[in-house]
Coordinates of C-alpha atoms in Angstrom, one line a residue:
Chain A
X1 CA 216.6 0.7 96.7
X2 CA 216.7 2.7 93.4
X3 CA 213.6 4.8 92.4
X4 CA 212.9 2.9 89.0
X5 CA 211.4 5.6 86.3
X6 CA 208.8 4.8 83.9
X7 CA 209.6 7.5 81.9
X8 CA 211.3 5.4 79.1
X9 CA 208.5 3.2 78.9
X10 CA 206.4 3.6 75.5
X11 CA 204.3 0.3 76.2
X12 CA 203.1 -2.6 78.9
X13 CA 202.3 -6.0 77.3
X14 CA 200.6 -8.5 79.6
X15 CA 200.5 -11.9 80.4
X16 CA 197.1 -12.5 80.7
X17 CA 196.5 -16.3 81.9
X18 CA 197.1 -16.3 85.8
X19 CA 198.1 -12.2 85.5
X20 CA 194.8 -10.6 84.0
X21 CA 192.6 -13.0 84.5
X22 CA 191.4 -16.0 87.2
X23 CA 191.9 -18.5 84.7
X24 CA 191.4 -21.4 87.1
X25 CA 187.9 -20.2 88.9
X26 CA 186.7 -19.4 85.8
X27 CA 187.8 -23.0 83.9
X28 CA 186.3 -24.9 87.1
X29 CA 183.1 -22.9 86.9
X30 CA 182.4 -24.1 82.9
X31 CA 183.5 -27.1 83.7
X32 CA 180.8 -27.8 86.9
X33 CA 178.4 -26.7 84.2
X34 CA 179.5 -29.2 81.4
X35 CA 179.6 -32.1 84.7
X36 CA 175.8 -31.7 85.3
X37 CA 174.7 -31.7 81.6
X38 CA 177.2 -34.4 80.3
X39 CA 176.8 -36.8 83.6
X40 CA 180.8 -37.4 84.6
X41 CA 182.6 -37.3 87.8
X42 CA 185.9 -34.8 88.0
X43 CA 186.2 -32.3 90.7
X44 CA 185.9 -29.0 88.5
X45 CA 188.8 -27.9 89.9
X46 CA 191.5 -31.0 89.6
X47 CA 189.7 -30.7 86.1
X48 CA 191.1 -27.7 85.5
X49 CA 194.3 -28.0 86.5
X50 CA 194.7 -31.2 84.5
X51 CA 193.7 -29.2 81.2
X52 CA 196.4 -26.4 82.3
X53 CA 198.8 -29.0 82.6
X54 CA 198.8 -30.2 78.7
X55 CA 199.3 -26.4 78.0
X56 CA 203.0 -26.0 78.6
X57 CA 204.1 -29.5 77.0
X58 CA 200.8 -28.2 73.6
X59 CA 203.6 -25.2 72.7
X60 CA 206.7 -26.4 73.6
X61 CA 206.1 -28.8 70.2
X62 CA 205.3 -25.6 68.7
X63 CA 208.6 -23.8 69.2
X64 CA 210.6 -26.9 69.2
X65 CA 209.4 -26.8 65.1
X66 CA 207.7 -30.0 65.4
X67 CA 204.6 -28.8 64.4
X68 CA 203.8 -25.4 62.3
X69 CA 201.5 -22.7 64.4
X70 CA 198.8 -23.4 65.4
X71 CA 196.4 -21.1 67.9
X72 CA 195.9 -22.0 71.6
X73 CA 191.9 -22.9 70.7
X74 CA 193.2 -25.5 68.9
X75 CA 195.8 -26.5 71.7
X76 CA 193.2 -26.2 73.8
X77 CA 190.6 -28.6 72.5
X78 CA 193.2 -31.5 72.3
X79 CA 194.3 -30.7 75.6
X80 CA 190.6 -31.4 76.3
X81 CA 190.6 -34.3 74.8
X82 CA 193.9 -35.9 77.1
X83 CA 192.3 -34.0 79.9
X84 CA 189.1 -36.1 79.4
X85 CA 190.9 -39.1 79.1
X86 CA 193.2 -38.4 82.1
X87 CA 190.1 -38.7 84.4
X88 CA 188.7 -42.4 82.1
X89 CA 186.3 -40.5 80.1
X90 CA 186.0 -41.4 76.3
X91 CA 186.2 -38.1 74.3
X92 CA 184.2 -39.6 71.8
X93 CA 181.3 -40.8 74.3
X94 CA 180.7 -36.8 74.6
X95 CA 178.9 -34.9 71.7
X96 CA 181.6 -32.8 70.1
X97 CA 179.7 -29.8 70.2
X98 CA 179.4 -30.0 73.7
X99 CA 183.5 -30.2 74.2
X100 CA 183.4 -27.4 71.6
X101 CA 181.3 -25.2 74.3
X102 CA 183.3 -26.0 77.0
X103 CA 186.4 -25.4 75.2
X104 CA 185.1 -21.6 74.9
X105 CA 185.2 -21.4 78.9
X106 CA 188.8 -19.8 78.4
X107 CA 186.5 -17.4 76.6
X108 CA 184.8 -16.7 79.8
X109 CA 187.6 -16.0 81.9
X110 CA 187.0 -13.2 85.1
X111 CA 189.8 -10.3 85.7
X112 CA 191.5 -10.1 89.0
X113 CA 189.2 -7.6 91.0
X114 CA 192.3 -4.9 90.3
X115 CA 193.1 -5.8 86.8
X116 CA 190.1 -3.7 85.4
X117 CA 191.0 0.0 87.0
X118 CA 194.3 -0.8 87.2
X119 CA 194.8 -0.9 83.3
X120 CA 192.7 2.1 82.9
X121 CA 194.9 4.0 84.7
X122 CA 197.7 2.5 83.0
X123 CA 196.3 2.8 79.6
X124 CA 196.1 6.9 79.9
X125 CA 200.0 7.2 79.9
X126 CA 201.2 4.1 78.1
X127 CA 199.9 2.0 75.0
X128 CA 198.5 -1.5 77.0
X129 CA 198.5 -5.1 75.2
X130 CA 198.3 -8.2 76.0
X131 CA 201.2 -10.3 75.2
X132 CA 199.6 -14.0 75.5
X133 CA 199.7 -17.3 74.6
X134 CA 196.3 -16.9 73.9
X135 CA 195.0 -15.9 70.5
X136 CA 193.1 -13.0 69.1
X137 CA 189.7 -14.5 69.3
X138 CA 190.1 -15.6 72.4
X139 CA 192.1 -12.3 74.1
X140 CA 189.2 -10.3 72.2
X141 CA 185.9 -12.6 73.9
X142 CA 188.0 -12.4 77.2
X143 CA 188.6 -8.5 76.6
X144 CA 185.0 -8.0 75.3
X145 CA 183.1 -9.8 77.8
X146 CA 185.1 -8.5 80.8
X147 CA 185.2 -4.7 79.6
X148 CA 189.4 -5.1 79.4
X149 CA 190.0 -1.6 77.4
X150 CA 193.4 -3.1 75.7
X151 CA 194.8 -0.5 72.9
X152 CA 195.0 -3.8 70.8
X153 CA 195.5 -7.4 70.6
X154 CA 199.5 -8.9 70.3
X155 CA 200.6 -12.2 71.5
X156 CA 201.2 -15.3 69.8
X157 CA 198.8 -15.3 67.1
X158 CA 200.0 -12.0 65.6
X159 CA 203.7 -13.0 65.7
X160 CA 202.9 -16.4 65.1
X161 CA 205.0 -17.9 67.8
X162 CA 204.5 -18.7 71.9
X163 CA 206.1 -17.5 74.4
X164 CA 209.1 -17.5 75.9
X165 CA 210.2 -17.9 72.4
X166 CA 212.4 -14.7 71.7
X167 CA 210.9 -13.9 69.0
X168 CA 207.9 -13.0 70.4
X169 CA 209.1 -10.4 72.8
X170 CA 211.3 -8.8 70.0
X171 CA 209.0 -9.2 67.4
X172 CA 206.3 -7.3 68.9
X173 CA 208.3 -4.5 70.1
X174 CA 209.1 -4.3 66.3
X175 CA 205.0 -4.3 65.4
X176 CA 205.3 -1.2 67.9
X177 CA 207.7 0.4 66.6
X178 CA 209.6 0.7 69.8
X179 CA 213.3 -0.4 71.0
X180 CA 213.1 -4.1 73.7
X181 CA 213.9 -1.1 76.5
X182 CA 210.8 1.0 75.5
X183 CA 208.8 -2.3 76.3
X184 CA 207.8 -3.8 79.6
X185 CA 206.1 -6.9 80.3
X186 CA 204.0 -7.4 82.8
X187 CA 203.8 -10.8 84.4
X188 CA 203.1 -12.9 87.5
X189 CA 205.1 -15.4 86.2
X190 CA 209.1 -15.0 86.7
X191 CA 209.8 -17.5 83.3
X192 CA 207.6 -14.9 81.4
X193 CA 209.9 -12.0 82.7
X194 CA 213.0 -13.6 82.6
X195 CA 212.7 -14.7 78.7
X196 CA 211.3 -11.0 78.1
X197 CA 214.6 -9.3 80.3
X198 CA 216.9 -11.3 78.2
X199 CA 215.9 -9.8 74.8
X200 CA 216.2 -6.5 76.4
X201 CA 212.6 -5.5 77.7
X202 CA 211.5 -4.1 81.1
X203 CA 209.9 -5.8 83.7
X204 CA 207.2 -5.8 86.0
X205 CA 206.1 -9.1 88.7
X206 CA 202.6 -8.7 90.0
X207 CA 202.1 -11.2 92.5
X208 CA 199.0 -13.7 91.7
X209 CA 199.7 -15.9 94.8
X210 CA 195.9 -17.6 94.5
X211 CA 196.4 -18.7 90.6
X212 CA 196.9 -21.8 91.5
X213 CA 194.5 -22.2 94.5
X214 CA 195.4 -22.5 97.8
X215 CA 198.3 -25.2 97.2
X216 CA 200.3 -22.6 95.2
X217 CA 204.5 -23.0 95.4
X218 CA 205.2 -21.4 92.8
X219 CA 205.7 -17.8 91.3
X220 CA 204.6 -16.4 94.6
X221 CA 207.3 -14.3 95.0
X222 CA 209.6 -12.6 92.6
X223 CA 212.3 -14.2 91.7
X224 CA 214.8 -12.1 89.9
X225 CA 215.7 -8.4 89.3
X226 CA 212.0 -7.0 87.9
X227 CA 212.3 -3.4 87.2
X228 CA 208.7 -3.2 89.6
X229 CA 207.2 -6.0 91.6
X230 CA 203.7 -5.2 93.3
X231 CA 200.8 -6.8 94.3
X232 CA 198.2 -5.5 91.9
X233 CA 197.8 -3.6 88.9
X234 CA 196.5 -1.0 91.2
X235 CA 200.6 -0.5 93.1
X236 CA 201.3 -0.9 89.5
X237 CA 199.6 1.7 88.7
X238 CA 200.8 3.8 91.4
X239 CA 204.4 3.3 90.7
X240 CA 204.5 3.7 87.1
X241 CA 202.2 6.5 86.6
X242 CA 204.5 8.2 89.9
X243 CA 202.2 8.4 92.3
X244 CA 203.7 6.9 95.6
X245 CA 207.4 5.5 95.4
X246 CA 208.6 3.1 92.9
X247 CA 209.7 -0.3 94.0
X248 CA 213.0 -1.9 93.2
X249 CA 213.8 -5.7 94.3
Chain B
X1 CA 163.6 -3.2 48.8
X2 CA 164.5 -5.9 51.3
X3 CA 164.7 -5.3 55.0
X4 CA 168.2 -6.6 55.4
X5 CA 168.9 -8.6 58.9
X6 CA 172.4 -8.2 60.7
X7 CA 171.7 -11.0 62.7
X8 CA 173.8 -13.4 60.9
X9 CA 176.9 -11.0 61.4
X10 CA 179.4 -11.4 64.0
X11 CA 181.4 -8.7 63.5
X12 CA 182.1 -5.3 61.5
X13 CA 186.1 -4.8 59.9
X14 CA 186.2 -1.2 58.6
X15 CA 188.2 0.7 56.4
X16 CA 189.8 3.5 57.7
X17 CA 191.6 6.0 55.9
X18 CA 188.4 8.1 54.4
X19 CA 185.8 6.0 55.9
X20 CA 186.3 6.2 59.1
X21 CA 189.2 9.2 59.7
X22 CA 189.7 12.3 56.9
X23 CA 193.3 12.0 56.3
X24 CA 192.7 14.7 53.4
X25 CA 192.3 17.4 56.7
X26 CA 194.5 16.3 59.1
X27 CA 197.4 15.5 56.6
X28 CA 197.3 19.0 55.0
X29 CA 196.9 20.2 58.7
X30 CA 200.5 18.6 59.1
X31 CA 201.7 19.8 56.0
X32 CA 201.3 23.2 57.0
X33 CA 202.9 22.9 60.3
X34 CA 205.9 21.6 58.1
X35 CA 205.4 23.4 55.7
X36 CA 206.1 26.6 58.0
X37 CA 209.3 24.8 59.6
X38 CA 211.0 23.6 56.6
X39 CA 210.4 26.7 54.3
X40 CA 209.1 25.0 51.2
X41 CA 206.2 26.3 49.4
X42 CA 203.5 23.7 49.0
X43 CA 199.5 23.8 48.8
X44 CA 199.1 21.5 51.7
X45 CA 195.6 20.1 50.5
X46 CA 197.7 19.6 46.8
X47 CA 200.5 18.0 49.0
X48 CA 198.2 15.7 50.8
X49 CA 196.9 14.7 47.7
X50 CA 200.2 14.2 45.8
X51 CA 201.8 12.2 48.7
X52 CA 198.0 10.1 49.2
X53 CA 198.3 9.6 45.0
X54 CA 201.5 7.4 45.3
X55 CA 199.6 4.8 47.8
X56 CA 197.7 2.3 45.6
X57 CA 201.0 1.6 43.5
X58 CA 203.3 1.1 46.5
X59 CA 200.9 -1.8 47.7
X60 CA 200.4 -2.9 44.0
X61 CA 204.0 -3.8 44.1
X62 CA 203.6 -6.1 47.6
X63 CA 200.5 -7.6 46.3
X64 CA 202.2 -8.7 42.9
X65 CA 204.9 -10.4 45.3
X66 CA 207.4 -7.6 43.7
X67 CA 208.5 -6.7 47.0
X68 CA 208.0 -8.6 50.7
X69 CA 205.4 -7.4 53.3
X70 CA 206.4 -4.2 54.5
X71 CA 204.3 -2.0 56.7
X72 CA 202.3 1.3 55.6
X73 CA 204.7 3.2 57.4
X74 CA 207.8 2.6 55.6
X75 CA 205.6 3.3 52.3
X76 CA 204.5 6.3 53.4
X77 CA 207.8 7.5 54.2
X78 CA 209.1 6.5 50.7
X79 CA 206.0 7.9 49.6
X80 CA 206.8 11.4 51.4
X81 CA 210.2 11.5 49.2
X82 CA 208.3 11.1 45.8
X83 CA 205.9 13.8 46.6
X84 CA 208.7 16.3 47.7
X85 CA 210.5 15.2 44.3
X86 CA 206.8 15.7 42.6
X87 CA 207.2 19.4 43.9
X88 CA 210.5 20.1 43.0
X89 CA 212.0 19.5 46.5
X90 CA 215.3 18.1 47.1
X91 CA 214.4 15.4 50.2
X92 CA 217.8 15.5 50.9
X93 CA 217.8 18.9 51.7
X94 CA 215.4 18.3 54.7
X95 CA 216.8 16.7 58.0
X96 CA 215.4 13.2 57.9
X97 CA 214.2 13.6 61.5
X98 CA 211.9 16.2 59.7
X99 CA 210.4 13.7 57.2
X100 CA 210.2 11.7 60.0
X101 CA 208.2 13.3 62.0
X102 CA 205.6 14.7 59.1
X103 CA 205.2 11.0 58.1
X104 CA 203.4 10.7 61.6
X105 CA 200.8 12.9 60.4
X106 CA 199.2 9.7 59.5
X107 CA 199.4 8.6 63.3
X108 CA 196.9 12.0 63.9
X109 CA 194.0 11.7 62.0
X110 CA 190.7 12.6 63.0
X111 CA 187.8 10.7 63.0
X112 CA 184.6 12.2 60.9
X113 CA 181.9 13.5 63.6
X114 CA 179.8 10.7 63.4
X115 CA 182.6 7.7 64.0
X116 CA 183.1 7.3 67.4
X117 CA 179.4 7.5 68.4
X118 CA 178.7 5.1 65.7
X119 CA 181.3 2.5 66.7
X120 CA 180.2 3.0 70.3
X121 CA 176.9 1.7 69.4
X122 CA 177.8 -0.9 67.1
X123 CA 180.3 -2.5 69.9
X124 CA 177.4 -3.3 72.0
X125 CA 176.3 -5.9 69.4
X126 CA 179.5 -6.4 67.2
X127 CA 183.2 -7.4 67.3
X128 CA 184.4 -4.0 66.1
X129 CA 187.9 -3.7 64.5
X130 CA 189.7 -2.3 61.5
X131 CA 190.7 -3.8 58.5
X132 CA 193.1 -1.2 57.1
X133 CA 196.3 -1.2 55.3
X134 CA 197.7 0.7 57.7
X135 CA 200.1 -0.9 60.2
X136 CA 199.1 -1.7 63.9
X137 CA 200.9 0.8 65.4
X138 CA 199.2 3.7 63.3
X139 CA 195.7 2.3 63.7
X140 CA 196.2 1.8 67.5
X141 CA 197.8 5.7 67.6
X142 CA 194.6 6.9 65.7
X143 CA 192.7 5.3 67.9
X144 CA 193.9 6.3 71.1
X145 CA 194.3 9.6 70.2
X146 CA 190.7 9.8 69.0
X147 CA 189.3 7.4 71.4
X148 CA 187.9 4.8 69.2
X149 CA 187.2 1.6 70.9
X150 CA 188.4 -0.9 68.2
X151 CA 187.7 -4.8 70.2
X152 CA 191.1 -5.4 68.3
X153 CA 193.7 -3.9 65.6
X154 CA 193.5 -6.0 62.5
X155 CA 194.1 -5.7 59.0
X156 CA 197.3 -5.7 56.7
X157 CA 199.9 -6.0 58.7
X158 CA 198.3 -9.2 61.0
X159 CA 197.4 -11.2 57.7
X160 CA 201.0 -9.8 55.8
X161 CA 198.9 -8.1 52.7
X162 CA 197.1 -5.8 51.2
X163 CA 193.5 -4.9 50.5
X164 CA 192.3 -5.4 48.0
X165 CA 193.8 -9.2 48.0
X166 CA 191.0 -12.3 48.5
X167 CA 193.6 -13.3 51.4
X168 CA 193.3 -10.1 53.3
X169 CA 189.3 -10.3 53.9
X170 CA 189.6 -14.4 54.6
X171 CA 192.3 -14.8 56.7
X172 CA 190.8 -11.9 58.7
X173 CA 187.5 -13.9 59.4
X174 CA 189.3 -17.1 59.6
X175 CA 191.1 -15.1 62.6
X176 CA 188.2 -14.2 64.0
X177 CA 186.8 -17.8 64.3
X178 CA 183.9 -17.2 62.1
X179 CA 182.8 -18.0 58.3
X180 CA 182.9 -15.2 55.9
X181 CA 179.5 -14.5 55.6
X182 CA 179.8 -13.6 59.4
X183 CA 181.8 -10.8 59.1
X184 CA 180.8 -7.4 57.2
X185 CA 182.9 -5.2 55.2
X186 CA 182.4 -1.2 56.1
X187 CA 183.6 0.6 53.7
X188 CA 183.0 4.7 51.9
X189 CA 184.9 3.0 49.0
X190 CA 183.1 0.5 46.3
X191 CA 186.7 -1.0 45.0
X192 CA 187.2 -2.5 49.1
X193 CA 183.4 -3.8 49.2
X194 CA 183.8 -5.3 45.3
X195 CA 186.3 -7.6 46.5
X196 CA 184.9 -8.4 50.4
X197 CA 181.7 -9.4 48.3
X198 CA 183.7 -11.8 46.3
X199 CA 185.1 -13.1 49.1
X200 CA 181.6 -14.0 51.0
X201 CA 181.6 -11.1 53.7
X202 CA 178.5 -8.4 53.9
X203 CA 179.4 -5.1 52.7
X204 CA 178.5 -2.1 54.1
X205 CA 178.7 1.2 53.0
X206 CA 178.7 4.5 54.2
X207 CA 179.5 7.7 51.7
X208 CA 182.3 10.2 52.8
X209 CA 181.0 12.6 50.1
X210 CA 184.3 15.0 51.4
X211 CA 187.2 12.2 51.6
X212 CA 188.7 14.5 48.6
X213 CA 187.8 18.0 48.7
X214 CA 185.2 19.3 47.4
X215 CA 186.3 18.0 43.9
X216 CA 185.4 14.0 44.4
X217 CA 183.9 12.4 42.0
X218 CA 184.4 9.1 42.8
X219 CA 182.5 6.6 45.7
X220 CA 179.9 9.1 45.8
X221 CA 177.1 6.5 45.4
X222 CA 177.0 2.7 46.6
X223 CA 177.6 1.3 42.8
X224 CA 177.1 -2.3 43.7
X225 CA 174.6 -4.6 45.7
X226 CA 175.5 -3.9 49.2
X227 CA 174.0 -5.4 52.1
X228 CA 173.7 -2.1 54.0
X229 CA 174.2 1.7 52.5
X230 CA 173.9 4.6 55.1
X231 CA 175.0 8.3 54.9
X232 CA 176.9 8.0 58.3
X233 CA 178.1 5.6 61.2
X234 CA 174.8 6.3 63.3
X235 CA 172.8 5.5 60.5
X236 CA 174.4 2.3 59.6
X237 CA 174.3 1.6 63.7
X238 CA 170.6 2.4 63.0
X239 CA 170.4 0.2 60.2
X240 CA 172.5 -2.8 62.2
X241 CA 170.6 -2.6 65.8
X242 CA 167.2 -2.5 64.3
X243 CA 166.5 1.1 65.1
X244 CA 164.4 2.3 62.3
X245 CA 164.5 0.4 58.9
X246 CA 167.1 -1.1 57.2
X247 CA 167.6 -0.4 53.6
X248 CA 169.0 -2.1 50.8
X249 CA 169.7 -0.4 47.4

């Protein structure tokens, strides 16, 4: 097992969806709200997971070119939309400004109980970012709300492209001035970490084995060779700022 | 006079260079240091100013579509080589890791006395973030060096131009998810608050009777209808939190 240095490393960008933040407690939570004022029947919960689900198949028409950027809010309230309809609800039977309010519950999203001090400590030694699918008002509400104390906002929105999309990795590493190598992702999510390895960044793999509730199968372990894999941003912490040993798959 | 209400406004985009830093001080300070290591003689307050002189044009030439979007940074740094030249230096003569490095003296600019504790306040009620020409890198190294808790970098480089164009100020609130009239301009210079006012945002401004020396005679006075005009960043957090009385010219 080598001892991996940080030394190199000039900046960590982060996933934030499913790595930062609960995004599924905190979806299921505005949604049980929206249930009792708009009088439907979903499970909070299965609701949630069926608006995640129209997230991956939203972008990919992005990147494929089929459609010209657009931000994730905007994603995001279609999804609604099919999500609504997924479950035999008629969008249009709801008041749009009440599916405008509920769209802003990925607004509302709660950190991981680690995520908090662990970029704090991160943030003294390295510039920290996250590096979302999400866009700049939303990263910001999430960041503001929460008390997330990110350097500033990249992701999509400011390189106009989603992730994995090359691009986005190399072209943020470019807004920072920095070489791919100087740059590592963070990521509980080996798809996010293998797109960002192959354009030549660092890696790290914190585990998030409760994203996905209970049921989870995927991502729960990592899956290739992550320059650090640990189990909160806390280890994180510890191994990239020195203190304790490094980790190496 | 009116008693002007922020309660409309969502959030605050500020100028930085002279409104919120003194680049005048902490460029000369970096000058000197060169100065010393390179053995040229230069005034570094008259170098400062020479190199700070050749900054509207450069961005004159992006904004007239002359020239593509290039970041602050790489102007500066052809900037640098026209000042030498203005002095009667050779650039060539200096190792370009040298010039280099002085070109960071942007990167390490301190805030005036009254900025941070000003923006602290203001974050409690406001998005907070600046809307420079500078590139996201140099904001985000001011600001960590000086601790300034920007909710997010914006400004040139995000929205590809430069103040003063109608797109800058625009596609900086449509970013932020709000209507023009929800955001508010902060500004020590009348030129940046002329064209947010045209543009629908509230102007604010705050007098940096020292941006140049003891010699300014320019945006010494609000000289147009601002929505706020304070002497400082705790006054206009005065002003914006409802502490005391707001005042309109």
């Amino acid at each position: 097992m080598d001892n991996v240095s940080a030394s190199g490393i000039k900046a960590l960008v982060f996933d934030v969806f499913g790595t930062v933040v609960d995004w599924r407690s905190g979806v299921a939570r505005e949604v049980a709200a929206f249930i009792a004022s708009a009088q439907v029947t979903v499970d909070p919960f299965e609701f949630a997971d069926a608006w995640r689900r129209e997230y991956a198949p939203a972008m990919a028409e992005v990147r494929a070119g089929n459609r010209g950027f657009v931000r994730l809010d905007v994603l995001h309230r279609e999804n609604l939309e099919k999500a609504l309809m997924g479950f035999g609800i008629d969008p249009q039977s709801i008041p749009a400004a009440s599916l405008d309010e509920l769209n802003l519950a990925w607004h509302k999203l709660d950190p991981w109980p680690d995520a908090v001090p662990g970029l704090s400590r991160l943030k003294e030694r390295f510039i920290i970012a996250p590096l979302s699918n999400g866009n700049i008002r939303l990263m910001l509400d999430i960041a503001k709300r929460a008390g997330i104390p990110w350097d500033a906002i990249l992701g999509a929105e400011v390189v106009r492209m989603y992730k994995p999309a090359p691009s986005v990795y190399l072209d943020t590493a470019e807004l920072l001035a920095i070489e791919p190598a100087e740059l590592c992702m963070v990521a509980a999510h080996n798809d996010d970490l293998k797109a960002a390895k192959a354009c030549g960044l660092k890696t790290a793999f914190v585990s998030r084995p409760r994203e996905h509730g209970g049921a989870q199968t995927k991502d729960l372990f990592a899956e290739g060779q992550w320059d650090f894999v640990a189990s909160s941003f806390i280890e994180l912490a510890d191994m990239m700022l020195g203190v304790g040993q490094s980790k190496r798959q």
